[in-house]
PDB file of C-alpha atoms and ligand atoms in Angstrom:
ATOM      1  CA  UNK A 423      99.648 126.833 134.145  1.00 48.00           C
ATOM      2  CA  UNK A 424      97.957 127.460 130.643  1.00 54.00           C
ATOM      3  CA  UNK A 425      98.528 130.631 128.967  1.00 62.00           C
ATOM      4  CA  UNK A 426      95.128 131.704 127.373  1.00 79.00           C
ATOM      5  CA  UNK A 427      94.689 131.417 123.786  1.00 91.00           C
ATOM      6  CA  UNK A 428      93.792 135.191 122.472  1.00 95.00           C
ATOM      7  CA  UNK A 429      93.196 133.947 118.770  1.00 97.00           C
ATOM      8  CA  UNK A 430      91.844 130.381 118.533  1.00 97.00           C
ATOM      9  CA  UNK A 431      92.550 129.143 115.129  1.00 98.00           C
ATOM     10  CA  UNK A 432      89.479 127.420 113.212  1.00 97.00           C
ATOM     11  CA  UNK A 433      89.314 124.905 110.649  1.00 97.00           C
ATOM     12  CA  UNK A 434      90.242 126.118 106.989  1.00 96.00           C
ATOM     13  CA  UNK A 435      89.712 122.996 104.833  1.00 96.00           C
ATOM     14  CA  UNK A 436      89.309 119.390 105.339  1.00 97.00           C
ATOM     15  CA  UNK A 437      90.499 116.263 103.036  1.00 97.00           C
ATOM     16  CA  UNK A 438      90.636 112.436 103.284  1.00 95.00           C
ATOM     17  CA  UNK A 439      93.470 111.608 101.059  1.00 94.00           C
ATOM     18  CA  UNK A 440      93.562 109.277  98.102  1.00 95.00           C
ATOM     19  CA  UNK A 441      94.575 105.658  97.877  1.00 95.00           C
ATOM     20  CA  UNK A 442      97.744 105.166  96.391  1.00 95.00           C
ATOM     21  CA  UNK A 443     100.821 102.854  95.948  1.00 94.00           C
ATOM     22  CA  UNK A 444     104.449 103.853  96.435  1.00 94.00           C
ATOM     23  CA  UNK A 445     107.830 102.122  96.912  1.00 93.00           C
ATOM     24  CA  UNK A 446     107.744  98.489  95.687  1.00 93.00           C
ATOM     25  CA  UNK A 447     103.766  98.370  96.020  1.00 93.00           C
ATOM     26  CA  UNK A 448     103.052  99.661  99.399  1.00 93.00           C
ATOM     27  CA  UNK A 449      99.327 100.647  99.747  1.00 94.00           C
ATOM     28  CA  UNK A 450      98.943 103.851 101.495  1.00 95.00           C
ATOM     29  CA  UNK A 451      96.719 106.774 101.777  1.00 96.00           C
ATOM     30  CA  UNK A 452      98.183 110.008 100.493  1.00 97.00           C
ATOM     31  CA  UNK A 453      96.711 112.697 102.576  1.00 97.00           C
ATOM     32  CA  UNK A 454      99.184 115.555 101.479  1.00 97.00           C
ATOM     33  CA  UNK A 455      99.369 116.876  98.850  1.00 96.00           C
ATOM     34  CA  UNK A 456      95.530 116.775  97.957  1.00 94.00           C
ATOM     35  CA  UNK A 457      93.603 118.200  95.093  1.00 91.00           C
ATOM     36  CA  UNK A 458      92.153 121.639  95.734  1.00 91.00           C
ATOM     37  CA  UNK A 459      94.199 121.902  99.089  1.00 94.00           C
ATOM     38  CA  UNK A 460      96.451 124.833  99.358  1.00 92.00           C
ATOM     39  CA  UNK A 461     100.059 124.053 100.184  1.00 94.00           C
ATOM     40  CA  UNK A 462     100.976 123.601 103.639  1.00 97.00           C
ATOM     41  CA  UNK A 463     104.400 125.127 103.399  1.00 98.00           C
ATOM     42  CA  UNK A 464     106.834 123.747 104.709  1.00 98.00           C
ATOM     43  CA  UNK A 465     104.771 120.498 104.434  1.00 98.00           C
ATOM     44  CA  UNK A 466     105.167 118.682 101.219  1.00 97.00           C
ATOM     45  CA  UNK A 467     103.738 115.173 101.816  1.00 98.00           C
ATOM     46  CA  UNK A 468     101.908 112.972 104.341  1.00 98.00           C
ATOM     47  CA  UNK A 469     101.356 109.300 103.963  1.00 97.00           C
ATOM     48  CA  UNK A 470      99.155 107.481 106.105  1.00 97.00           C
ATOM     49  CA  UNK A 471      99.731 103.528 106.130  1.00 94.00           C
ATOM     50  CA  UNK A 472      97.664 101.046 108.065  1.00 93.00           C
ATOM     51  CA  UNK A 473      97.036  97.455 107.152  1.00 94.00           C
ATOM     52  CA  UNK A 474      97.373  94.218 108.822  1.00 93.00           C
ATOM     53  CA  UNK A 475      97.478  92.365 105.184  1.00 94.00           C
ATOM     54  CA  UNK A 476     101.083  91.616 104.723  1.00 93.00           C
ATOM     55  CA  UNK A 477     100.475  91.967 100.591  1.00 94.00           C
ATOM     56  CA  UNK A 478      99.928  95.596 101.379  1.00 95.00           C
ATOM     57  CA  UNK A 479     103.284  96.419 102.909  1.00 94.00           C
ATOM     58  CA  UNK A 480     105.609  93.498 102.390  1.00 94.00           C
ATOM     59  CA  UNK A 481     107.495  94.852  99.434  1.00 95.00           C
ATOM     60  CA  UNK A 482     108.697  98.036 101.107  1.00 95.00           C
ATOM     61  CA  UNK A 483     110.568 100.747  99.890  1.00 95.00           C
ATOM     62  CA  UNK A 484     113.878  99.406  98.290  1.00 95.00           C
ATOM     63  CA  UNK A 485     116.832 101.779  97.685  1.00 95.00           C
ATOM     64  CA  UNK A 486     115.524 105.278  96.701  1.00 96.00           C
ATOM     65  CA  UNK A 487     117.133 108.719  96.881  1.00 97.00           C
ATOM     66  CA  UNK A 488     116.069 111.986  98.468  1.00 97.00           C
ATOM     67  CA  UNK A 489     117.252 115.286  97.955  1.00 98.00           C
ATOM     68  CA  UNK A 490     116.397 118.745  99.389  1.00 98.00           C
ATOM     69  CA  UNK A 491     114.111 117.897 102.393  1.00 98.00           C
ATOM     70  CA  UNK A 492     113.439 116.026 105.394  1.00 97.00           C
ATOM     71  CA  UNK A 493     111.449 112.777 105.652  1.00 96.00           C
ATOM     72  CA  UNK A 494     109.798 111.771 109.090  1.00 97.00           C
ATOM     73  CA  UNK A 495     108.829 108.377 109.886  1.00 97.00           C
ATOM     74  CA  UNK A 496     106.567 107.988 112.936  1.00 98.00           C
ATOM     75  CA  UNK A 497     105.203 104.309 113.614  1.00 97.00           C
ATOM     76  CA  UNK A 498     102.251 103.443 115.755  1.00 97.00           C
ATOM     77  CA  UNK A 499     102.362  99.612 115.191  1.00 97.00           C
ATOM     78  CA  UNK A 500     104.858  97.362 113.551  1.00 96.00           C
ATOM     79  CA  UNK A 501     108.561  98.220 112.698  1.00 95.00           C
ATOM     80  CA  UNK A 502     110.641  99.346 109.635  1.00 96.00           C
ATOM     81  CA  UNK A 503     114.249  98.700 109.050  1.00 95.00           C
ATOM     82  CA  UNK A 504     116.306 101.436 107.336  1.00 94.00           C
ATOM     83  CA  UNK A 505     119.755 101.723 105.651  1.00 94.00           C
ATOM     84  CA  UNK A 506     121.409 104.543 103.839  1.00 92.00           C
ATOM     85  CA  UNK A 507     124.093 105.302 101.497  1.00 92.00           C
ATOM     86  CA  UNK A 508     125.943 107.073 104.652  1.00 87.00           C
ATOM     87  CA  UNK A 509     126.300 103.520 106.288  1.00 86.00           C
ATOM     88  CA  UNK A 510     123.443 104.276 108.899  1.00 88.00           C
ATOM     89  CA  UNK A 511     120.938 101.543 109.651  1.00 91.00           C
ATOM     90  CA  UNK A 512     118.274 101.466 112.341  1.00 92.00           C
ATOM     91  CA  UNK A 513     114.908 100.117 113.147  1.00 95.00           C
ATOM     92  CA  UNK A 514     111.984 102.389 113.724  1.00 96.00           C
ATOM     93  CA  UNK A 515     109.468 100.757 116.236  1.00 96.00           C
ATOM     94  CA  UNK A 516     106.141 101.440 116.946  1.00 96.00           C
ATOM     95  CA  UNK A 517     106.027 104.727 118.987  1.00 97.00           C
ATOM     96  CA  UNK A 518     109.514 105.549 117.600  1.00 97.00           C
ATOM     97  CA  UNK A 519     110.559 108.340 115.204  1.00 97.00           C
ATOM     98  CA  UNK A 520     113.099 108.735 112.322  1.00 96.00           C
ATOM     99  CA  UNK A 521     113.570 112.444 111.469  1.00 96.00           C
ATOM    100  CA  UNK A 522     115.946 112.223 108.239  1.00 95.00           C
ATOM    101  CA  UNK A 523     117.430 115.281 106.868  1.00 95.00           C
ATOM    102  CA  UNK A 524     118.318 114.052 103.221  1.00 95.00           C
ATOM    103  CA  UNK A 525     119.713 117.717 102.301  1.00 96.00           C
ATOM    104  CA  UNK A 526     122.294 117.236  99.685  1.00 97.00           C
ATOM    105  CA  UNK A 527     121.268 113.749  98.943  1.00 95.00           C
ATOM    106  CA  UNK A 528     120.907 110.232 100.360  1.00 95.00           C
ATOM    107  CA  UNK A 529     119.992 106.926  99.143  1.00 96.00           C
ATOM    108  CA  UNK A 530     117.934 104.579 101.410  1.00 95.00           C
ATOM    109  CA  UNK A 531     115.755 101.685 101.698  1.00 96.00           C
ATOM    110  CA  UNK A 532     112.939 101.299 104.279  1.00 95.00           C
ATOM    111  CA  UNK A 533     111.549  97.854 104.695  1.00 95.00           C
ATOM    112  CA  UNK A 534     109.058  96.532 107.144  1.00 94.00           C
ATOM    113  CA  UNK A 535     110.547  94.312 109.322  1.00 92.00           C
ATOM    114  CA  UNK A 536     107.879  91.927 110.092  1.00 86.00           C
ATOM    115  CA  UNK A 537     105.761  89.221 108.040  1.00 86.00           C
ATOM    116  CA  UNK A 538     102.490  89.745 109.578  1.00 90.00           C
ATOM    117  CA  UNK A 539     100.624  91.941 111.904  1.00 94.00           C
ATOM    118  CA  UNK A 540      99.624  95.645 111.961  1.00 95.00           C
ATOM    119  CA  UNK A 541     101.923  98.056 110.309  1.00 95.00           C
ATOM    120  CA  UNK A 542     100.594 101.488 110.992  1.00 96.00           C
ATOM    121  CA  UNK A 543     102.269 105.046 110.936  1.00 97.00           C
ATOM    122  CA  UNK A 544     103.099 108.060 108.983  1.00 98.00           C
ATOM    123  CA  UNK A 545     105.450 109.569 106.495  1.00 97.00           C
ATOM    124  CA  UNK A 546     105.722 113.329 106.490  1.00 97.00           C
ATOM    125  CA  UNK A 547     107.945 115.147 103.974  1.00 98.00           C
ATOM    126  CA  UNK A 548     109.338 118.496 105.453  1.00 97.00           C
ATOM    127  CA  UNK A 549     111.024 121.222 103.171  1.00 98.00           C
ATOM    128  CA  UNK A 550     114.182 122.870 103.803  1.00 97.00           C
ATOM    129  CA  UNK A 551     115.026 126.341 102.799  1.00 98.00           C
ATOM    130  CA  UNK A 552     117.545 127.027  99.877  1.00 98.00           C
ATOM    131  CA  UNK A 553     120.086 127.747 102.200  1.00 97.00           C
ATOM    132  CA  UNK A 554     120.119 124.028 103.512  1.00 97.00           C
ATOM    133  CA  UNK A 555     119.159 121.907 100.553  1.00 97.00           C
ATOM    134  CA  UNK A 556     122.839 121.157  99.754  1.00 97.00           C
ATOM    135  CA  UNK A 557     123.845 120.686 103.291  1.00 96.00           C
ATOM    136  CA  UNK A 558     125.102 117.357 104.852  1.00 94.00           C
ATOM    137  CA  UNK A 559     122.558 114.669 105.509  1.00 93.00           C
ATOM    138  CA  UNK A 560     121.882 113.854 109.095  1.00 91.00           C
ATOM    139  CA  UNK A 561     119.272 112.038 110.878  1.00 89.00           C
ATOM    140  CA  UNK A 562     117.789 112.016 114.335  1.00 94.00           C
ATOM    141  CA  UNK A 563     116.197 108.807 115.626  1.00 95.00           C
ATOM    142  CA  UNK A 564     114.522 108.211 118.812  1.00 97.00           C
ATOM    143  CA  UNK A 565     113.174 105.155 120.354  1.00 97.00           C
ATOM    144  CA  UNK A 566     109.705 104.957 121.567  1.00 97.00           C
ATOM    145  CA  UNK A 567     110.798 105.421 125.346  1.00 98.00           C
ATOM    146  CA  UNK A 568     112.719 108.556 124.468  1.00 98.00           C
ATOM    147  CA  UNK A 569     109.737 110.378 122.789  1.00 98.00           C
ATOM    148  CA  UNK A 570     108.587 112.952 125.628  1.00 98.00           C
ATOM    149  CA  UNK A 571     105.333 112.176 127.232  1.00 98.00           C
ATOM    150  CA  UNK A 572     102.820 114.657 128.982  1.00 98.00           C
ATOM    151  CA  UNK A 573      99.923 113.986 130.898  1.00 98.00           C
ATOM    152  CA  UNK A 574      97.303 116.657 131.727  1.00 98.00           C
ATOM    153  CA  UNK A 575      94.933 116.618 134.418  1.00 96.00           C
ATOM    154  CA  UNK A 576      91.901 115.997 132.673  1.00 96.00           C
ATOM    155  CA  UNK A 577      93.497 112.842 131.178  1.00 97.00           C
ATOM    156  CA  UNK A 578      94.701 114.314 127.720  1.00 98.00           C
ATOM    157  CA  UNK A 579      98.039 112.319 126.871  1.00 98.00           C
ATOM    158  CA  UNK A 580     100.712 113.776 124.405  1.00 98.00           C
ATOM    159  CA  UNK A 581     103.554 112.188 122.747  1.00 98.00           C
ATOM    160  CA  UNK A 582     105.725 115.329 121.968  1.00 98.00           C
ATOM    161  CA  UNK A 583     108.137 114.503 118.988  1.00 98.00           C
ATOM    162  CA  UNK A 584     109.213 117.860 118.381  1.00 98.00           C
ATOM    163  CA  UNK A 585     108.201 121.464 119.518  1.00 97.00           C
ATOM    164  CA  UNK A 586     107.274 122.559 122.903  1.00 97.00           C
ATOM    165  CA  UNK A 587     103.832 122.148 124.596  1.00 97.00           C
ATOM    166  CA  UNK A 588     101.879 124.928 126.281  1.00 96.00           C
ATOM    167  CA  UNK A 589     102.719 123.214 129.786  1.00 96.00           C
ATOM    168  CA  UNK A 590     106.366 123.217 128.576  1.00 96.00           C
ATOM    169  CA  UNK A 591     106.959 119.492 127.338  1.00 97.00           C
ATOM    170  CA  UNK A 592     109.558 119.641 124.713  1.00 97.00           C
ATOM    171  CA  UNK A 593     110.229 116.886 122.142  1.00 98.00           C
ATOM    172  CA  UNK A 594     113.477 115.109 121.500  1.00 97.00           C
ATOM    173  CA  UNK A 595     113.859 116.191 117.954  1.00 97.00           C
ATOM    174  CA  UNK A 596     115.737 119.562 117.525  1.00 89.00           C
ATOM    175  CA  UNK A 597     117.068 121.939 115.053  1.00 74.00           C
ATOM    176  CA  UNK A 598     114.619 121.566 112.391  1.00 82.00           C
ATOM    177  CA  UNK A 599     114.939 124.801 110.369  1.00 89.00           C
ATOM    178  CA  UNK A 600     111.263 125.211 110.196  1.00 96.00           C
ATOM    179  CA  UNK A 601     110.618 124.791 114.115  1.00 97.00           C
ATOM    180  CA  UNK A 602     108.308 121.800 113.121  1.00 97.00           C
ATOM    181  CA  UNK A 603     105.853 120.868 115.708  1.00 97.00           C
ATOM    182  CA  UNK A 604     104.817 117.473 115.943  1.00 98.00           C
ATOM    183  CA  UNK A 605     102.541 116.145 118.372  1.00 98.00           C
ATOM    184  CA  UNK A 606     100.421 112.760 118.862  1.00 98.00           C
ATOM    185  CA  UNK A 607      97.486 113.664 120.982  1.00 98.00           C
ATOM    186  CA  UNK A 608      95.191 111.335 122.956  1.00 98.00           C
ATOM    187  CA  UNK A 609      91.992 112.978 124.342  1.00 98.00           C
ATOM    188  CA  UNK A 610      89.392 111.185 126.469  1.00 98.00           C
ATOM    189  CA  UNK A 611      85.691 111.444 125.392  1.00 98.00           C
ATOM    190  CA  UNK A 612      84.143 114.596 126.392  1.00 97.00           C
ATOM    191  CA  UNK A 613      87.017 116.406 127.329  1.00 98.00           C
ATOM    192  CA  UNK A 614      89.268 119.474 125.697  1.00 97.00           C
ATOM    193  CA  UNK A 615      92.652 120.200 124.684  1.00 98.00           C
ATOM    194  CA  UNK A 616      94.506 123.610 124.143  1.00 97.00           C
ATOM    195  CA  UNK A 617      97.650 123.869 122.437  1.00 98.00           C
ATOM    196  CA  UNK A 618      99.848 126.891 121.620  1.00 97.00           C
ATOM    197  CA  UNK A 619     100.891 127.204 117.688  1.00 98.00           C
ATOM    198  CA  UNK A 620     102.938 130.431 117.206  1.00 97.00           C
ATOM    199  CA  UNK A 621     101.099 132.729 114.872  1.00 97.00           C
ATOM    200  CA  UNK A 622     102.043 132.405 110.922  1.00 97.00           C
ATOM    201  CA  UNK A 623     102.866 128.996 111.232  1.00 98.00           C
ATOM    202  CA  UNK A 624     101.088 126.735 108.924  1.00 98.00           C
ATOM    203  CA  UNK A 625      99.249 123.948 110.912  1.00 98.00           C
ATOM    204  CA  UNK A 626      97.159 120.915 110.451  1.00 98.00           C
ATOM    205  CA  UNK A 627      95.296 117.890 112.424  1.00 98.00           C
ATOM    206  CA  UNK A 628      95.089 114.651 111.205  1.00 98.00           C
ATOM    207  CA  UNK A 629      92.680 112.497 113.124  1.00 98.00           C
ATOM    208  CA  UNK A 630      93.573 108.735 113.596  1.00 98.00           C
ATOM    209  CA  UNK A 631      90.583 107.788 115.416  1.00 98.00           C
ATOM    210  CA  UNK A 632      87.618 109.265 117.314  1.00 98.00           C
ATOM    211  CA  UNK A 633      85.570 112.696 116.519  1.00 98.00           C
ATOM    212  CA  UNK A 634      86.619 116.211 117.583  1.00 98.00           C
ATOM    213  CA  UNK A 635      85.319 119.667 117.456  1.00 98.00           C
ATOM    214  CA  UNK A 636      87.197 122.613 116.693  1.00 97.00           C
ATOM    215  CA  UNK A 637      84.933 125.829 116.855  1.00 94.00           C
ATOM    216  CA  UNK A 638      81.778 124.929 115.153  1.00 93.00           C
ATOM    217  CA  UNK A 639      83.288 122.371 112.682  1.00 97.00           C
ATOM    218  CA  UNK A 640      83.770 118.628 113.290  1.00 98.00           C
ATOM    219  CA  UNK A 641      86.625 116.571 111.985  1.00 98.00           C
ATOM    220  CA  UNK A 642      86.024 112.685 111.740  1.00 98.00           C
ATOM    221  CA  UNK A 643      88.257 109.519 111.741  1.00 97.00           C
ATOM    222  CA  UNK A 644      90.667 109.780 108.877  1.00 97.00           C
ATOM    223  CA  UNK A 645      90.318 113.476 108.128  1.00 97.00           C
ATOM    224  CA  UNK A 646      93.200 115.989 107.809  1.00 98.00           C
ATOM    225  CA  UNK A 647      92.065 119.458 108.821  1.00 98.00           C
ATOM    226  CA  UNK A 648      93.883 122.516 108.113  1.00 98.00           C
ATOM    227  CA  UNK A 649      93.796 125.281 110.737  1.00 98.00           C
ATOM    228  CA  UNK A 650      93.590 129.026 109.964  1.00 97.00           C
ATOM    229  CA  UNK A 651      95.847 131.541 111.596  1.00 97.00           C
ATOM    230  CA  UNK A 652      95.877 132.447 115.355  1.00 98.00           C
ATOM    231  CA  UNK A 653      98.019 131.669 118.339  1.00 97.00           C
ATOM    232  CA  UNK A 654      96.749 128.199 119.347  1.00 98.00           C
ATOM    233  CA  UNK A 655      94.017 125.838 119.154  1.00 98.00           C
ATOM    234  CA  UNK A 656      91.159 124.507 121.355  1.00 97.00           C
ATOM    235  CA  UNK A 657      89.840 121.102 120.572  1.00 98.00           C
ATOM    236  CA  UNK A 658      86.771 119.386 121.963  1.00 98.00           C
ATOM    237  CA  UNK A 659      86.134 115.620 121.721  1.00 97.00           C
ATOM    238  CA  UNK A 660      82.816 113.895 121.475  1.00 93.00           C
ATOM    239  CA  UNK A 661      84.448 110.625 121.404  1.00 97.00           C
ATOM    240  CA  UNK A 662      87.800 109.360 122.696  1.00 98.00           C
ATOM    241  CA  UNK A 663      89.941 110.694 120.073  1.00 98.00           C
ATOM    242  CA  UNK A 664      93.675 110.217 118.885  1.00 98.00           C
ATOM    243  CA  UNK A 665      95.243 112.694 116.333  1.00 98.00           C
ATOM    244  CA  UNK A 666      98.523 114.208 114.902  1.00 98.00           C
ATOM    245  CA  UNK A 667      98.934 118.076 115.166  1.00 98.00           C
ATOM    246  CA  UNK A 668     101.749 119.233 113.122  1.00 98.00           C
ATOM    247  CA  UNK A 669     102.696 122.902 112.624  1.00 98.00           C
ATOM    248  CA  UNK A 670     105.884 124.596 111.048  1.00 97.00           C
ATOM    249  CA  UNK A 671     107.273 127.958 109.761  1.00 97.00           C
ATOM    250  CA  UNK A 672     106.603 128.448 106.117  1.00 97.00           C
ATOM    251  CA  UNK A 673     109.738 128.891 104.024  1.00 97.00           C
ATOM    252  CA  UNK A 674     108.218 131.066 101.255  1.00 98.00           C
ATOM    253  CA  UNK A 675     110.423 130.299  98.518  1.00 98.00           C
ATOM    254  CA  UNK A 676     109.670 128.811  95.148  1.00 98.00           C
ATOM    255  CA  UNK A 677     109.289 125.009  95.006  1.00 98.00           C
ATOM    256  CA  UNK A 678     110.452 122.545  92.139  1.00 98.00           C
ATOM    257  CA  UNK A 679     109.574 119.104  92.856  1.00 97.00           C
ATOM    258  CA  UNK A 680     109.832 115.932  91.044  1.00 97.00           C
ATOM    259  CA  UNK A 681     109.876 112.239  92.360  1.00 94.00           C
ATOM    260  CA  UNK A 682     112.150 112.168  95.267  1.00 96.00           C
ATOM    261  CA  UNK A 683     113.955 115.407  94.795  1.00 98.00           C
ATOM    262  CA  UNK A 684     112.571 119.067  95.882  1.00 98.00           C
ATOM    263  CA  UNK A 685     114.354 121.909  94.977  1.00 98.00           C
ATOM    264  CA  UNK A 686     113.727 125.527  94.386  1.00 98.00           C
ATOM    265  CA  UNK A 687     114.230 125.519  90.396  1.00 98.00           C
ATOM    266  CA  UNK A 688     113.689 122.903  87.478  1.00 98.00           C
ATOM    267  CA  UNK A 689     117.402 123.025  86.576  1.00 98.00           C
ATOM    268  CA  UNK A 690     118.156 122.028  90.165  1.00 98.00           C
ATOM    269  CA  UNK A 691     116.016 119.108  89.772  1.00 98.00           C
ATOM    270  CA  UNK A 692     117.719 118.182  86.665  1.00 98.00           C
ATOM    271  CA  UNK A 693     120.994 118.497  88.388  1.00 98.00           C
ATOM    272  CA  UNK A 694     119.677 116.044  90.993  1.00 98.00           C
ATOM    273  CA  UNK A 695     118.676 113.346  88.397  1.00 97.00           C
ATOM    274  CA  UNK A 696     121.980 113.757  86.723  1.00 97.00           C
ATOM    275  CA  UNK A 697     124.172 113.814  90.359  1.00 97.00           C
ATOM    276  CA  UNK A 698     121.840 110.422  91.227  1.00 96.00           C
ATOM    277  CA  UNK A 699     122.547 108.769  87.764  1.00 95.00           C
ATOM    278  CA  UNK A 700     126.342 109.359  88.150  1.00 95.00           C
ATOM    279  CA  UNK A 701     126.419 107.747  91.442  1.00 94.00           C
ATOM    280  CA  UNK A 702     127.070 110.802  93.774  1.00 93.00           C
ATOM    281  CA  UNK A 703     124.337 109.615  96.310  1.00 93.00           C
ATOM    282  CA  UNK A 704     126.192 106.393  96.944  1.00 91.00           C
ATOM    283  CA  UNK A 705     124.742 103.137  97.479  1.00 92.00           C
ATOM    284  CA  UNK A 706     122.912 101.348 100.239  1.00 92.00           C
ATOM    285  CA  UNK A 707     125.159  98.531 101.479  1.00 80.00           C
ATOM    286  CA  UNK A 708     123.463  95.287 102.331  1.00 67.00           C
ATOM    287  CA  UNK A 709     125.977  93.929 104.345  1.00 51.00           C
ATOM    288  CA  UNK A 710     124.984  95.129 107.985  1.00 47.00           C
ATOM    289  CA  UNK A 711     122.911  91.861 108.402  1.00 49.00           C
ATOM    290  CA  UNK A 712     126.294  90.035 108.637  1.00 42.00           C
ATOM    291  CA  UNK A 713     127.771  92.083 111.600  1.00 41.00           C
ATOM    292  CA  UNK A 714     127.339  90.022 114.720  1.00 38.00           C
TER     293      UNK A 714
HETATM  294 CO1  LIG B 141     112.693 107.480 101.604  1.00 89.72          CO
END
């Protein structure tokens, strides 16, 4: 049973992202941040990668640090192996997610575990409040079959990574300090979809495929659309469409960011570089392959 939405959100800005390279030469589209787009606090970055040309992704992301925020990797196709300086290792598979809370610092590698075929997915950076930036690193990782699925009577299908839907499905990722909502939504052609999004949360849609309308505005494949405030969203599809809906509670603190570090002040960024250079983040062991 749906709670009616009193104040549906409308579309604010739309962006398409910029082609760029990161890691050791991975081709990707950086959708956040975007020139002219307001900060969608707590979301700092959204990269979209989608290629079936191994030259675009094979070099991967060799060992690199993070401090002060969370990185969320969600894959639609292919797989990525990660190893980190705390001794963790795992493989994110198509439909699976890794929600890593880098906090005080982690060094990790993220390498495609395939030599051909399609690699498609997303990396989202979620900021942490000052009180948690220097906490203990942690991560939550879920296999494709551990992601909550919801099917609605009109054929809308949801994969709930975090947050709770209007119909009460809750994703496996918990205790994010920004109450982040992360949904992968598939809507059949000429159907509609309603979702609750708490008032005051920053929210956006990234359209993976298809064409949708929110109010009088249209969003097409590859566009990110920010949502204005309200208590939910109503989406109509004119084609079969798939999208991410991401929302979270703004932190509202000053942001100092440089490269892989996101802190509150410039001094804290300088400290992060000093700590990293003096080896405080540890090393990524490359011996896991030898474990039988
Ligand atoms: Co990383």
